C-alpha positions as YAML, in Angstrom:
chain: A
units: angstrom
residues:
- id: 1
  name: MET
  ca: [86.52, 80.92, 127.95]
- id: 2
  name: SER
  ca: [88.98, 78.29, 126.94]
- id: 3
  name: SER
  ca: [91.93, 78.98, 124.70]
- id: 4
  name: SER
  ca: [90.51, 76.93, 121.82]
- id: 5
  name: ASN
  ca: [87.17, 78.81, 121.95]
- id: 6
  name: SER
  ca: [89.05, 82.10, 122.02]
- id: 7
  name: ASP
  ca: [91.20, 81.06, 119.06]
- id: 8
  name: ALA
  ca: [88.08, 79.94, 117.09]
- id: 9
  name: LEU
  ca: [86.36, 83.27, 117.82]
- id: 10
  name: THR
  ca: [89.48, 85.18, 116.73]
- id: 11
  name: ARG
  ca: [89.62, 83.27, 113.42]
- id: 12
  name: ALA
  ca: [85.88, 83.78, 112.87]
- id: 13
  name: ALA
  ca: [86.28, 87.52, 113.53]
- id: 14
  name: GLN
  ca: [89.19, 87.75, 111.09]
- id: 15
  name: ARG
  ca: [87.13, 86.00, 108.37]
- id: 16
  name: ALA
  ca: [84.16, 88.29, 109.14]
- id: 17
  name: GLU
  ca: [86.27, 91.33, 108.33]
- id: 18
  name: GLN
  ca: [85.73, 90.52, 104.65]
- id: 19
  name: GLN
  ca: [81.91, 90.37, 105.04]
- id: 20
  name: PRO
  ca: [80.05, 93.70, 105.20]
- id: 21
  name: PHE
  ca: [77.25, 91.97, 107.13]
- id: 22
  name: PHE
  ca: [79.45, 91.87, 110.24]
- id: 23
  name: LEU
  ca: [80.70, 94.73, 112.38]
- id: 24
  name: ALA
  ca: [84.14, 93.17, 111.95]
- id: 25
  name: SER
  ca: [84.35, 94.86, 108.52]
- id: 26
  name: VAL
  ca: [83.62, 98.20, 110.13]
- id: 27
  name: LEU
  ca: [86.11, 97.73, 112.92]
- id: 28
  name: ALA
  ca: [88.87, 96.63, 110.55]
- id: 29
  name: ALA
  ca: [88.29, 99.50, 108.15]
- id: 30
  name: TYR
  ca: [88.21, 102.04, 110.98]
- id: 31
  name: ARG
  ca: [91.28, 100.48, 112.62]
- id: 32
  name: ALA
  ca: [93.23, 100.73, 109.32]
- id: 33
  name: ALA
  ca: [92.05, 104.27, 108.50]
- id: 34
  name: HIS
  ca: [93.10, 105.59, 111.92]
- id: 35
  name: GLN
  ca: [96.11, 103.28, 112.36]
- id: 36
  name: LEU
  ca: [94.77, 101.93, 115.64]
- id: 37
  name: ASP
  ca: [95.54, 98.71, 117.43]
- id: 38
  name: ASP
  ca: [92.90, 96.78, 119.37]
- id: 39
  name: THR
  ca: [93.67, 98.72, 122.55]
- id: 40
  name: GLY
  ca: [93.23, 102.08, 120.80]
- id: 41
  name: LEU
  ca: [90.04, 100.90, 119.15]
- id: 42
  name: ALA
  ca: [88.61, 99.67, 122.45]
- id: 43
  name: ASP
  ca: [89.59, 102.87, 124.20]
- id: 44
  name: MET
  ca: [87.84, 104.93, 121.50]
- id: 45
  name: LEU
  ca: [84.66, 102.90, 121.77]
- id: 46
  name: GLY
  ca: [84.88, 102.74, 125.57]
- id: 47
  name: CYS
  ca: [84.78, 98.93, 125.87]
- id: 48
  name: ALA
  ca: [87.17, 96.21, 127.01]
- id: 49
  name: THR
  ca: [89.64, 94.94, 124.42]
- id: 50
  name: SER
  ca: [88.40, 91.40, 125.06]
- id: 51
  name: ASP
  ca: [84.89, 92.45, 123.92]
- id: 52
  name: LEU
  ca: [86.08, 93.46, 120.43]
- id: 53
  name: ILE
  ca: [85.97, 89.92, 119.11]
- id: 54
  name: ARG
  ca: [82.38, 89.34, 120.19]
- id: 55
  name: LEU
  ca: [81.41, 92.82, 118.94]
- id: 56
  name: ALA
  ca: [83.08, 92.06, 115.57]
- id: 57
  name: LEU
  ca: [80.81, 89.01, 115.13]
- id: 58
  name: CYS
  ca: [77.65, 91.03, 115.54]
- id: 59
  name: ARG
  ca: [75.45, 92.11, 112.69]
- id: 60
  name: ARG
  ca: [76.39, 95.50, 111.37]
- id: 61
  name: PRO
  ca: [73.61, 98.08, 111.85]
- id: 62
  name: ALA
  ca: [72.55, 99.57, 108.49]
- id: 63
  name: ALA
  ca: [73.06, 103.35, 108.65]
- id: 64
  name: ASP
  ca: [70.15, 103.91, 106.29]
- id: 65
  name: SER
  ca: [67.75, 101.85, 108.36]
- id: 66
  name: ALA
  ca: [65.04, 103.28, 110.64]
- id: 67
  name: GLN
  ca: [66.37, 100.80, 113.21]
- id: 68
  name: PHE
  ca: [69.96, 102.16, 113.12]
- id: 69
  name: SER
  ca: [69.80, 104.08, 116.37]
- id: 70
  name: ALA
  ca: [68.02, 101.25, 118.20]
- id: 71
  name: ASP
  ca: [70.58, 98.71, 116.91]
- id: 72
  name: VAL
  ca: [73.52, 100.90, 117.94]
- id: 73
  name: ASP
  ca: [71.96, 101.52, 121.35]
- id: 74
  name: HIS
  ca: [71.47, 97.77, 121.80]
- id: 75
  name: LEU
  ca: [75.11, 97.07, 121.01]
- id: 76
  name: ALA
  ca: [76.21, 99.93, 123.27]
- id: 77
  name: ARG
  ca: [74.29, 98.51, 126.21]
- id: 78
  name: ARG
  ca: [75.43, 94.97, 125.53]
- id: 79
  name: PHE
  ca: [79.12, 95.83, 125.31]
- id: 80
  name: GLY
  ca: [79.31, 98.96, 127.38]
- id: 81
  name: LEU
  ca: [80.19, 101.18, 124.38]
- id: 82
  name: HIS
  ca: [79.75, 104.82, 123.62]
- id: 83
  name: SER
  ca: [76.76, 104.60, 121.23]
- id: 84
  name: ASP
  ca: [77.57, 107.97, 119.61]
- id: 85
  name: ARG
  ca: [81.11, 106.83, 118.81]
- id: 86
  name: LEU
  ca: [79.96, 103.51, 117.36]
- id: 87
  name: ALA
  ca: [77.38, 105.31, 115.19]
- id: 88
  name: ALA
  ca: [79.97, 107.81, 114.00]
- id: 89
  name: MET
  ca: [82.38, 105.01, 113.25]
- id: 90
  name: ILE
  ca: [79.84, 103.11, 111.09]
- id: 91
  name: ARG
  ca: [78.89, 106.27, 109.23]
- id: 92
  name: GLN
  ca: [82.55, 107.20, 108.64]
- id: 93
  name: VAL
  ca: [83.40, 103.76, 107.30]
- id: 94
  name: ASP
  ca: [80.32, 103.94, 105.02]
- id: 95
  name: ALA
  ca: [81.50, 107.28, 103.71]
- id: 96
  name: LEU
  ca: [85.06, 106.04, 103.15]
- id: 97
  name: THR
  ca: [83.70, 102.97, 101.33]
- id: 98
  name: ALA
  ca: [81.53, 105.14, 99.07]
- id: 99
  name: ILE
  ca: [84.49, 107.38, 98.25]
- id: 100
  name: LYS
  ca: [86.67, 104.37, 97.49]
- id: 101
  name: GLN
  ca: [84.03, 102.90, 95.22]
- id: 102
  name: GLN
  ca: [83.71, 106.19, 93.34]
- id: 103
  name: LEU
  ca: [87.48, 106.45, 92.91]
- id: 104
  name: GLU
  ca: [87.67, 102.82, 91.66]
- id: 105
  name: ALA
  ca: [84.87, 103.50, 89.15]
- id: 106
  name: ALA
  ca: [86.71, 106.64, 87.90]
- id: 107
  name: GLU
  ca: [90.10, 104.82, 87.65]
- id: 108
  name: PRO
  ca: [89.87, 103.96, 83.92]
- id: 109
  name: ALA
  ca: [89.19, 107.61, 82.98]
- id: 110
  name: THR
  ca: [92.01, 108.77, 85.23]
- id: 111
  name: GLY
  ca: [94.32, 106.30, 83.53]
- id: 112
  name: LEU
  ca: [93.58, 107.85, 80.16]
- id: 113
  name: LEU
  ca: [94.36, 111.31, 81.45]
- id: 114
  name: ARG
  ca: [97.72, 110.05, 82.79]
- id: 115
  name: ALA
  ca: [98.51, 108.48, 79.42]
- id: 116
  name: ALA
  ca: [98.00, 111.84, 77.72]
- id: 117
  name: ARG
  ca: [100.63, 113.38, 79.99]
- id: 118
  name: ASP
  ca: [103.34, 110.73, 79.63]
- id: 119
  name: ARG
  ca: [105.71, 113.16, 77.90]
- id: 120
  name: ALA
  ca: [108.00, 115.18, 80.05]
- id: 121
  name: GLU
  ca: [107.44, 118.90, 80.21]
- id: 122
  name: PRO
  ca: [110.05, 121.03, 78.44]
- id: 123
  name: ALA
  ca: [112.97, 121.88, 80.71]
- id: 124
  name: SER
  ca: [113.32, 125.45, 79.43]
- id: 125
  name: SER
  ca: [111.97, 127.80, 76.80]
- id: 126
  name: GLU
  ca: [115.03, 127.06, 74.66]
- id: 127
  name: GLU
  ca: [113.41, 123.84, 73.39]
- id: 128
  name: PHE
  ca: [110.62, 125.93, 71.88]
- id: 129
  name: PRO
  ca: [112.27, 129.07, 70.53]
- id: 130
  name: ASN
  ca: [110.12, 132.05, 69.70]
- id: 131
  name: ASP
  ca: [109.63, 132.72, 65.96]
...
């Protein structure tokens, strides 16, 4: 593959990280959550580092689909991956995304609770003498 083709694929994979349709979003989220570089991610999946770009540009299997296992198996065969690890990665990223969305939805209520506690706690019982 020529350098310009490789650069174009790299840029496409980076843009795809923002699109949940692509596996790039899963790979980026997992990489960030586990503080992995491309080598560590490839080792975990059992594939070549050079295959991560092409894998990233594949459609993301939907974990709630009846086709999930078949889609994961297809990708595993195509890229020489550990299918169980890819499936676990997708499910873990889905779980992290759901938790993040719940926390973001709860943020306004949490902010109100923080505002109610803006005062500092008394340093000692002397500030509130017994009657």
